[in-house]
Amino acid sequence: MKAAVMRANNAPFEIEEVEIDRPGLGEVLLRTAASGICHSDLTVLEGGLPFPPPCILGHEPAGVVEEVGEGVDDFSPGDHVIGCTTRWCGVCRFCTEGRPYLCPTQYEGRPADSKPRLWDQAGDPIGQFANLSSFAEKMLCPERSLVKIRGDMPLDRAALIGCGVTTGLGAALRTVNIPAGASVAIVGCGGVGLAALQGARIGGAGQIIAVDNQAWKFDLARKLGATDCVDASDGDAVAAVHDLTGGGADFVFECIGLVATVQQSVAMTGRGGTAVLVGVVPMTEMVPLSAADLTLQEKKVTGSYMGSNRFRFDMPKYIDFYLDGRLRLDEMISSRIELGEVNDAFDRLRKGEVARQVIVFG
Ligand SMILES: NC(=O)c1ccc[n+]([C@@H]2O[C@H](COP(=O)([O-])OP(=O)(O)OC[C@H]3O[C@@H](n4cnc5c(N)ncnc54)[C@H](O)[C@@H]3O)[C@@H](O)[C@H]2O)c1
Ligand SMILES: [Zn+2]
Ligand SMILES: [Zn+2]
C-alpha cells in the first residue's frame, strides 16, 4: 500500500510503498476512506510532540473494514468506522469512572516485542502513530481505536469527527458545560476552533466571538454561528473581547497552542469565567500567568483533552448532529486532496490558509 512516511522531523513526507500486517488478536484491517489533516500532525512533524521517525502520521480517519482478527465480534467486513487516538484499557480508574480519554495505559493492543504492524521495503519497522497512521491506504488498528458509524454518513465528513470535531465540540459540550446565554470567545478558528464554536452554538451560548489573525476566516465563522469577530492582527484582541462582552467572556477556548494566545485567552476571560486550553503548546515551552488575576477574579483555567471523549458514545451522536443539520461539516472542508499532495497541504496548514483539509483515498 502507499503511505506518506515521516523519515525525519521538519522534512517533507516520502510517499512510499509500505507493508502492513494481517489482523491479529483483537485487530481490524481497514481501507482508509479519508483522513483529515490536524495541526497536531504538524506539531509532531516539527518535533513539538515526541514521536520518533520513521513513522506514518495521520489520526483523523474514516474507513471501511476489510478483515477482522481473532476475537473481534463488534466489527465485520464492510462496516464504516471512525478511528480515534484515545487508547483505553477498560479497567483502570479513569476508564471505569467514564473518562477513558484520561486512561494512562497507552494501550497498544500488540505486545511491544511482537511483529510490527507496518514495515518498509527494507524490512525495517515503521512507527504507527496513536495506533492509527491514517496517511496510508490501509490501517491496522486495535478494535478499541474504532467506532462503528451509520452507513448513510459520508466518510470524508465522518473523518473530521475523528479528532478535530470531537476535540472542539467536546471542549464546549463535555469539558465545560456552557449554560444557555453565556458569552464565549473562540481564539483560533482552524478545524478545532470552528468545532468548539459550533459546540458553543449547539450548547446555547448567547454571544460567540471568533478571534483569529486571518480575517478571511470570519465569513466561515459567521456561517457556523459566530455573532462577532475580532481580527487579532489589527489592534488589541483582549481589549476588543472585553468591550464586546462588557468585561470579559464567560468561556474562552484557546484553540491555537501558542504561549501568547494562551495568555491572551486568560486575559479575555471575565470575572468568574473559565479559560479552556485546547491548543497544544509545545512541551518545551512554559506559559507565565498572573496567579493573582486568577485568585482575585476567581477565574478558572482548564485543559481539555480530545474533547473529554467517550468516543464510542460521542462520535455516533456527533454524526446524528451532522445528519440532522445542527453540526455543519461541509463548510469546514477547505479542500479534498490526494495522498501525493500531502506536502503542499502541510505548507498551507503552516501558513494558516485552510480550515480543514481532507485526504480522500480512491
Ligand atoms: N486538546 C486536544 O486534545 C487537541 C486535539 C487536536 C488538536 N489540538 C490542538 O489544537 C490546536 C488547533 O488545531 P487546528 O488543527 O485547529 O489548527 P489550525 O492550524 O487549523 O488552526 C489554528 C488557527 O489559529 C489561527 N492563528 C494562528 N496564530 C494566531 C494568532 N497569533 N492569533 C490569532 N489567531 C491565530 C490560524 O489562523 C488558524 O485559524 C493545535 O495546537 C492542535 O495541536 C488539541
Ligand atoms: Zn488531531
Ligand atoms: Zn484505562
Short mmCIF file of C-alpha atoms and ligand atoms in Angstrom, two decimals:
data_model
loop_
_atom_site.label_atom_id
_atom_site.label_comp_id
_atom_site.label_asym_id
_atom_site.label_seq_id
_atom_site.Cartn_x
_atom_site.Cartn_y
_atom_site.Cartn_z
CA MET A 1 0.00 0.00 0.00
CA LYS A 2 1.03 3.63 -0.46
CA ALA A 3 1.72 5.77 2.59
CA ALA A 4 3.24 9.16 3.46
CA VAL A 5 6.20 8.33 5.71
CA MET A 6 7.82 10.84 8.06
CA ARG A 7 11.50 9.93 7.62
CA ALA A 8 12.80 12.92 9.60
CA ASN A 9 11.40 15.86 11.57
CA ASN A 10 10.94 19.04 9.55
CA ALA A 11 11.41 17.23 6.23
CA PRO A 12 8.83 16.52 3.51
CA PHE A 13 6.94 13.22 3.81
CA GLU A 14 8.12 10.46 1.45
CA ILE A 15 5.36 8.70 -0.47
CA GLU A 16 6.42 5.05 -0.23
CA GLU A 17 5.20 1.52 -0.74
CA VAL A 18 4.73 0.17 2.81
CA GLU A 19 3.85 -3.32 4.04
CA ILE A 20 1.03 -3.85 6.53
CA ASP A 21 0.41 -7.00 8.58
CA ARG A 22 -2.75 -9.15 8.66
CA PRO A 23 -5.06 -8.53 11.63
CA GLY A 24 -4.10 -10.41 14.79
CA LEU A 25 -5.98 -10.89 18.04
CA GLY A 26 -8.43 -8.01 18.58
CA GLU A 27 -7.30 -6.14 15.45
CA VAL A 28 -9.12 -4.76 12.44
CA LEU A 29 -7.74 -4.07 8.96
CA LEU A 30 -9.33 -1.06 7.26
CA ARG A 31 -9.35 0.51 3.85
CA THR A 32 -8.77 4.19 4.65
CA ALA A 33 -11.52 6.24 3.00
CA ALA A 34 -10.47 9.70 4.19
CA SER A 35 -8.14 11.36 6.67
CA GLY A 36 -8.29 14.91 7.92
CA ILE A 37 -5.02 16.76 8.50
CA CYS A 38 -4.85 18.10 12.05
CA HIS A 39 -2.41 20.68 13.39
CA SER A 40 -1.17 18.03 15.87
CA ASP A 41 0.31 16.11 12.90
CA LEU A 42 2.30 19.25 12.09
CA THR A 43 3.35 19.60 15.74
CA VAL A 44 4.75 16.04 15.60
CA LEU A 45 6.48 16.73 12.27
CA GLU A 46 8.09 19.81 13.81
CA GLY A 47 9.22 17.84 16.90
CA GLY A 48 6.87 19.63 19.36
CA LEU A 49 5.29 16.30 20.38
CA PRO A 50 7.77 13.47 20.78
CA PHE A 51 7.21 10.66 18.28
CA PRO A 52 10.32 9.36 16.53
CA PRO A 53 10.70 8.84 12.76
CA PRO A 54 10.28 6.77 10.72
CA CYS A 55 6.54 6.80 11.26
CA ILE A 56 3.27 7.39 9.47
CA LEU A 57 1.22 10.27 10.86
CA GLY A 58 -2.49 10.90 10.41
CA HIS A 59 -5.03 10.43 13.20
CA GLU A 60 -8.35 11.77 11.88
CA PRO A 61 -9.63 8.87 9.76
CA ALA A 62 -12.75 7.21 8.49
CA GLY A 63 -12.60 3.88 6.73
CA VAL A 64 -14.24 0.63 5.76
CA VAL A 65 -13.49 -2.68 7.50
CA GLU A 66 -11.74 -5.19 5.21
CA GLU A 67 -10.84 -8.00 7.60
CA VAL A 68 -11.07 -8.69 11.32
CA GLY A 69 -8.73 -10.70 13.55
CA GLU A 70 -9.46 -13.36 16.12
CA GLY A 71 -11.78 -12.33 18.93
CA VAL A 72 -13.27 -9.32 17.13
CA ASP A 73 -17.04 -9.55 17.48
CA ASP A 74 -18.14 -5.93 17.14
CA PHE A 75 -16.89 -5.26 13.58
CA SER A 76 -17.44 -7.06 10.27
CA PRO A 77 -16.11 -6.51 6.76
CA GLY A 78 -17.95 -3.64 5.09
CA ASP A 79 -18.64 -1.71 8.33
CA HIS A 80 -17.97 2.03 8.22
CA VAL A 81 -15.82 3.24 11.10
CA ILE A 82 -14.05 6.25 12.57
CA GLY A 83 -10.65 5.90 14.26
CA CYS A 84 -9.72 7.81 17.41
CA THR A 85 -6.40 8.38 19.18
CA THR A 86 -7.94 7.66 22.58
CA ARG A 87 -6.37 4.47 23.89
CA TRP A 88 -8.29 2.92 26.73
CA CYS A 89 -7.65 -0.20 28.79
CA GLY A 90 -11.23 -0.54 30.07
CA VAL A 91 -10.29 -1.47 33.64
CA CYS A 92 -8.33 1.40 35.22
CA ARG A 93 -9.80 4.05 37.49
CA PHE A 94 -10.22 6.58 34.65
CA CYS A 95 -11.84 4.11 32.26
CA THR A 96 -14.25 2.77 34.84
CA GLU A 97 -15.30 6.23 36.04
CA GLY A 98 -16.22 7.23 32.47
CA ARG A 99 -13.14 9.22 31.46
CA PRO A 100 -11.37 6.80 29.08
CA TYR A 101 -9.62 9.73 27.33
CA LEU A 102 -7.50 10.05 30.50
CA CYS A 103 -6.53 6.35 30.54
CA PRO A 104 -2.78 6.31 31.30
CA THR A 105 -2.02 2.84 29.93
CA GLN A 106 -1.25 3.88 26.32
CA TYR A 107 -2.91 0.64 25.18
CA GLU A 108 -1.15 -0.76 22.09
CA GLY A 109 -3.07 -3.98 21.60
CA ARG A 110 0.03 -5.84 20.34
CA PRO A 111 2.94 -6.65 22.70
CA ALA A 112 5.99 -4.41 22.11
CA ASP A 113 8.24 -7.38 21.26
CA SER A 114 5.90 -8.81 18.60
CA LYS A 115 5.94 -8.28 14.82
CA PRO A 116 5.38 -4.61 13.87
CA ARG A 117 2.13 -3.65 12.17
CA LEU A 118 3.98 -1.65 9.48
CA TRP A 119 7.36 -2.05 7.79
CA ASP A 120 9.19 -0.64 4.78
CA GLN A 121 10.69 -2.26 1.67
CA ALA A 122 13.98 -2.87 3.54
CA GLY A 123 12.02 -4.82 6.18
CA ASP A 124 12.55 -2.16 8.86
CA PRO A 125 9.63 -1.31 11.16
CA ILE A 126 7.73 1.94 10.71
CA GLY A 127 6.12 3.53 13.76
CA GLN A 128 2.34 3.71 13.96
CA PHE A 129 1.05 7.00 15.31
CA ALA A 130 -1.57 6.59 18.05
CA ASN A 131 -2.46 3.07 16.80
CA LEU A 132 -3.84 4.69 13.63
CA SER A 133 -1.44 6.11 10.97
CA SER A 134 -4.08 7.25 8.52
CA PHE A 135 -1.84 8.90 5.90
CA ALA A 136 -1.90 5.48 4.26
CA GLU A 137 -4.22 3.48 2.04
CA LYS A 138 -4.82 0.90 4.77
CA MET A 139 -4.79 0.89 8.55
CA LEU A 140 -4.34 -1.95 11.04
CA CYS A 141 -5.84 -0.92 14.37
CA PRO A 142 -6.86 -2.42 17.69
CA GLU A 143 -10.65 -2.69 17.63
CA ARG A 144 -10.69 -0.38 20.65
CA SER A 145 -9.43 2.50 18.48
CA LEU A 146 -12.54 2.28 16.30
CA VAL A 147 -16.23 3.06 16.46
CA LYS A 148 -18.83 1.78 14.01
CA ILE A 149 -20.95 4.51 12.41
CA ARG A 150 -24.18 4.62 10.40
CA GLY A 151 -23.82 3.79 6.71
CA ASP A 152 -25.50 6.95 5.40
CA MET A 153 -22.77 9.26 6.79
CA PRO A 154 -20.38 10.49 4.07
CA LEU A 155 -16.92 9.21 5.03
CA ASP A 156 -14.96 12.37 4.11
CA ARG A 157 -17.01 14.33 6.64
CA ALA A 158 -17.03 11.47 9.17
CA ALA A 159 -13.23 11.65 9.19
CA LEU A 160 -13.29 15.16 10.67
CA ILE A 161 -15.08 13.77 13.72
CA GLY A 162 -12.07 11.50 14.39
CA CYS A 163 -10.09 14.31 16.02
CA GLY A 164 -10.75 18.00 15.39
CA VAL A 165 -14.53 18.00 15.60
CA THR A 166 -14.69 15.76 18.65
CA THR A 167 -11.96 17.86 20.29
CA GLY A 168 -13.75 21.16 19.68
CA LEU A 169 -17.35 20.03 20.20
CA GLY A 170 -16.36 18.05 23.28
CA ALA A 171 -14.43 21.00 24.74
CA ALA A 172 -17.64 23.02 24.68
CA LEU A 173 -20.17 20.29 25.45
CA ARG A 174 -18.23 17.90 27.73
CA THR A 175 -15.15 19.51 29.33
CA VAL A 176 -17.24 22.50 30.37
CA ASN A 177 -20.95 22.83 30.32
CA ILE A 178 -21.86 26.15 28.75
CA PRO A 179 -25.08 27.49 30.26
CA ALA A 180 -27.64 28.90 27.80
CA GLY A 181 -26.92 32.54 27.04
CA ALA A 182 -23.26 32.53 28.14
CA SER A 183 -20.67 34.65 26.33
CA VAL A 184 -17.96 32.69 24.57
CA ALA A 185 -14.75 33.63 22.73
CA ILE A 186 -13.04 31.21 20.37
CA VAL A 187 -9.34 32.03 19.95
CA GLY A 188 -8.16 30.43 16.70
CA CYS A 189 -10.65 29.43 14.02
CA GLY A 190 -8.99 26.39 12.44
CA GLY A 191 -10.63 22.98 12.41
CA VAL A 192 -10.61 22.65 16.20
CA GLY A 193 -11.72 26.22 16.93
CA LEU A 194 -14.59 26.11 14.42
CA ALA A 195 -15.78 22.89 16.06
CA ALA A 196 -15.61 24.49 19.53
CA LEU A 197 -17.56 27.42 18.06
CA GLN A 198 -20.25 25.03 16.85
CA GLY A 199 -20.26 23.27 20.23
CA ALA A 200 -20.91 26.64 21.87
CA ARG A 201 -23.77 27.30 19.43
CA ILE A 202 -25.29 23.84 19.90
CA GLY A 203 -24.93 24.27 23.68
CA GLY A 204 -26.93 27.52 23.56
CA ALA A 205 -24.29 30.24 24.04
CA GLY A 206 -25.63 33.78 23.65
CA GLN A 207 -22.64 35.62 22.25
CA ILE A 208 -19.93 33.80 20.30
CA ILE A 209 -16.86 35.86 19.40
CA ALA A 210 -14.46 34.43 16.81
CA VAL A 211 -10.84 35.62 17.19
CA ASP A 212 -8.23 34.92 14.50
CA ASN A 213 -5.41 36.77 12.79
CA GLN A 214 -6.60 35.72 9.31
CA ALA A 215 -9.65 37.84 8.61
CA TRP A 216 -10.83 35.63 5.73
CA LYS A 217 -11.89 33.03 8.32
CA PHE A 218 -14.64 35.30 9.64
CA ASP A 219 -17.15 34.65 6.83
CA LEU A 220 -16.92 30.98 7.63
CA ALA A 221 -17.04 31.60 11.40
CA ARG A 222 -20.22 33.67 10.96
CA LYS A 223 -21.84 30.92 8.86
CA LEU A 224 -21.07 28.46 11.63
CA GLY A 225 -22.55 30.62 14.39
CA ALA A 226 -20.20 33.47 15.37
CA THR A 227 -22.06 36.62 16.45
CA ASP A 228 -18.94 38.85 16.44
CA CYS A 229 -15.42 38.63 15.01
CA VAL A 230 -12.14 40.09 16.24
CA ASP A 231 -9.13 40.40 13.93
CA ALA A 232 -6.13 39.73 16.19
CA SER A 233 -3.76 41.14 13.56
CA ASP A 234 -5.44 44.53 13.85
CA GLY A 235 -5.29 46.05 17.34
CA ASP A 236 -5.68 44.66 20.85
CA ALA A 237 -7.80 41.48 20.72
CA VAL A 238 -8.08 41.30 24.53
CA ALA A 239 -9.50 44.82 24.75
CA ALA A 240 -11.88 44.07 21.87
CA VAL A 241 -13.30 40.99 23.65
CA HIS A 242 -13.64 42.98 26.90
CA ASP A 243 -15.54 45.70 25.03
CA LEU A 244 -17.84 43.25 23.25
CA THR A 245 -18.68 41.32 26.44
CA GLY A 246 -18.66 44.15 28.96
CA GLY A 247 -15.69 42.84 30.97
CA GLY A 248 -14.55 39.53 29.52
CA ALA A 249 -16.16 36.32 28.24
CA ASP A 250 -17.69 33.64 30.45
CA PHE A 251 -15.79 30.97 28.48
CA VAL A 252 -12.70 31.39 26.29
CA PHE A 253 -11.48 28.48 24.20
CA GLU A 254 -7.80 28.71 23.19
CA CYS A 255 -7.55 26.64 20.01
CA ILE A 256 -4.08 27.60 18.70
CA GLY A 257 -1.43 26.40 21.15
CA LEU A 258 0.88 29.44 21.45
CA VAL A 259 2.22 30.97 24.66
CA ALA A 260 0.98 34.44 23.68
CA THR A 261 -2.54 33.31 22.78
CA VAL A 262 -2.88 31.28 25.99
CA GLN A 263 -2.01 34.45 27.93
CA GLN A 264 -4.47 36.47 25.82
CA SER A 265 -7.18 33.86 26.36
CA VAL A 266 -6.82 34.03 30.15
CA ALA A 267 -6.86 37.84 29.92
CA MET A 268 -10.04 37.74 27.78
CA THR A 269 -11.79 35.59 30.41
CA GLY A 270 -14.15 37.64 32.58
CA ARG A 271 -14.55 37.56 36.36
CA GLY A 272 -15.59 34.07 37.45
CA GLY A 273 -15.10 32.81 33.90
CA THR A 274 -13.25 29.82 32.52
CA ALA A 275 -10.37 29.65 30.05
CA VAL A 276 -10.32 26.29 28.28
CA LEU A 277 -6.92 25.33 26.86
CA VAL A 278 -7.46 23.16 23.80
CA GLY A 279 -4.43 24.12 21.70
CA VAL A 280 -1.28 22.16 22.47
CA VAL A 281 1.62 24.44 23.42
CA PRO A 282 4.90 22.69 22.54
CA MET A 283 6.10 20.69 25.55
CA THR A 284 9.36 22.65 25.62
CA GLU A 285 7.55 25.91 26.49
CA MET A 286 6.12 27.37 29.73
CA VAL A 287 3.31 29.93 29.99
CA PRO A 288 3.67 32.66 32.66
CA LEU A 289 0.26 33.67 34.07
CA SER A 290 -0.76 36.05 36.85
CA ALA A 291 -1.88 33.88 39.76
CA ALA A 292 -3.34 36.93 41.50
CA ASP A 293 -5.53 37.56 38.45
CA LEU A 294 -6.90 34.01 38.79
CA THR A 295 -7.39 34.24 42.56
CA LEU A 296 -8.86 37.70 42.88
CA GLN A 297 -11.24 37.30 39.92
CA GLU A 298 -11.87 33.62 40.62
CA LYS A 299 -11.01 32.68 37.05
CA LYS A 300 -10.63 29.03 36.19
CA VAL A 301 -8.17 27.57 33.72
CA THR A 302 -8.72 24.03 32.49
CA GLY A 303 -7.13 21.85 29.89
CA SER A 304 -9.35 19.94 27.50
CA TYR A 305 -8.03 16.73 26.02
CA MET A 306 -9.63 15.15 22.96
CA GLY A 307 -12.98 16.71 23.80
CA SER A 308 -13.15 14.72 27.07
CA ASN A 309 -14.50 11.97 24.83
CA ARG A 310 -16.06 8.61 25.35
CA PHE A 311 -15.78 8.27 21.61
CA ARG A 312 -17.87 5.15 21.10
CA PHE A 313 -20.75 7.03 22.68
CA ASP A 314 -19.96 10.58 21.50
CA MET A 315 -18.99 10.13 17.85
CA PRO A 316 -22.23 8.45 16.68
CA LYS A 317 -24.08 11.28 18.44
CA TYR A 318 -21.98 13.91 16.65
CA ILE A 319 -22.82 12.16 13.38
CA ASP A 320 -26.50 12.47 14.22
CA PHE A 321 -25.87 16.19 14.86
CA TYR A 322 -24.46 16.44 11.31
CA LEU A 323 -27.24 14.48 9.67
CA ASP A 324 -29.96 16.46 11.49
CA GLY A 325 -28.33 19.76 10.42
CA ARG A 326 -27.01 21.02 13.77
CA LEU A 327 -23.34 20.32 13.10
CA ARG A 328 -22.02 21.82 9.86
CA LEU A 329 -19.09 19.95 8.42
CA ASP A 330 -19.34 20.61 4.66
CA GLU A 331 -18.33 24.24 5.20
CA MET A 332 -15.29 23.22 7.27
CA ILE A 333 -13.59 21.32 4.45
CA SER A 334 -11.32 23.77 2.61
CA SER A 335 -10.07 21.15 0.16
CA ARG A 336 -10.09 17.46 -0.64
CA ILE A 337 -6.69 16.22 -1.79
CA GLU A 338 -4.92 13.03 -2.81
CA LEU A 339 -2.23 11.43 -0.64
CA GLY A 340 0.51 12.58 -3.05
CA GLU A 341 -0.40 16.22 -2.35
CA VAL A 342 0.18 15.94 1.40
CA ASN A 343 3.35 18.08 1.50
CA ASP A 344 1.60 21.02 -0.20
CA ALA A 345 -1.27 20.57 2.25
CA PHE A 346 1.14 20.87 5.20
CA ASP A 347 2.57 24.08 3.71
CA ARG A 348 -0.94 25.53 3.55
CA LEU A 349 -1.60 24.44 7.15
CA ARG A 350 1.64 26.12 8.31
CA LYS A 351 0.55 29.36 6.68
CA GLY A 352 -2.94 29.18 8.26
CA GLU A 353 -4.56 29.23 4.81
CA VAL A 354 -7.12 26.50 5.50
CA ALA A 355 -9.89 25.40 7.86
CA ARG A 356 -9.62 21.64 7.37
CA GLN A 357 -8.02 19.66 4.52
CA VAL A 358 -9.05 16.07 3.91
CA ILE A 359 -7.07 13.40 2.10
CA VAL A 360 -9.55 11.29 0.13
CA PHE A 361 -8.40 7.83 -0.99
CA GLY A 362 -9.57 6.48 -4.33
N1 LIG B 1 -6.50 19.23 23.15
C1 LIG B 1 -6.58 18.29 22.25
O1 LIG B 1 -6.94 17.16 22.55
C2 LIG B 1 -6.25 18.60 20.83
C3 LIG B 1 -6.66 17.74 19.78
C4 LIG B 1 -6.40 18.12 18.45
C5 LIG B 1 -5.70 19.29 18.19
N2 LIG B 1 -5.29 20.06 19.23
C6 LIG B 1 -4.55 21.31 19.04
O2 LIG B 1 -5.46 22.34 18.74
C7 LIG B 1 -4.78 23.40 18.08
C8 LIG B 1 -5.55 23.82 16.85
O3 LIG B 1 -5.55 22.76 15.90
P1 LIG B 1 -6.14 23.03 14.44
O4 LIG B 1 -5.94 21.73 13.70
O5 LIG B 1 -7.47 23.67 14.50
O6 LIG B 1 -5.05 24.10 13.91
P2 LIG B 1 -5.14 25.15 12.71
O7 LIG B 1 -3.75 25.49 12.36
O8 LIG B 1 -6.08 24.67 11.66
O9 LIG B 1 -5.85 26.43 13.39
C9 LIG B 1 -5.19 27.42 14.11
C10 LIG B 1 -5.91 28.75 13.87
O10 LIG B 1 -5.29 29.75 14.66
C11 LIG B 1 -5.08 30.94 13.89
N3 LIG B 1 -3.93 31.64 14.48
C12 LIG B 1 -2.62 31.26 14.46
N4 LIG B 1 -1.87 32.13 15.17
C13 LIG B 1 -2.72 33.07 15.65
C14 LIG B 1 -2.55 34.23 16.48
N5 LIG B 1 -1.35 34.60 16.94
N6 LIG B 1 -3.66 34.95 16.80
C15 LIG B 1 -4.89 34.59 16.35
N7 LIG B 1 -5.10 33.52 15.55
C16 LIG B 1 -4.03 32.77 15.21
C17 LIG B 1 -4.86 30.43 12.48
O11 LIG B 1 -5.17 31.43 11.52
C18 LIG B 1 -5.83 29.24 12.42
O12 LIG B 1 -7.12 29.68 12.00
C19 LIG B 1 -3.36 22.86 17.80
O13 LIG B 1 -2.49 23.30 18.83
C20 LIG B 1 -3.55 21.36 17.91
O14 LIG B 1 -2.35 20.71 18.23
C21 LIG B 1 -5.56 19.74 20.52
ZN ZN B 2 -5.70 15.93 15.99
ZN ZN B 3 -7.83 2.67 31.39
#
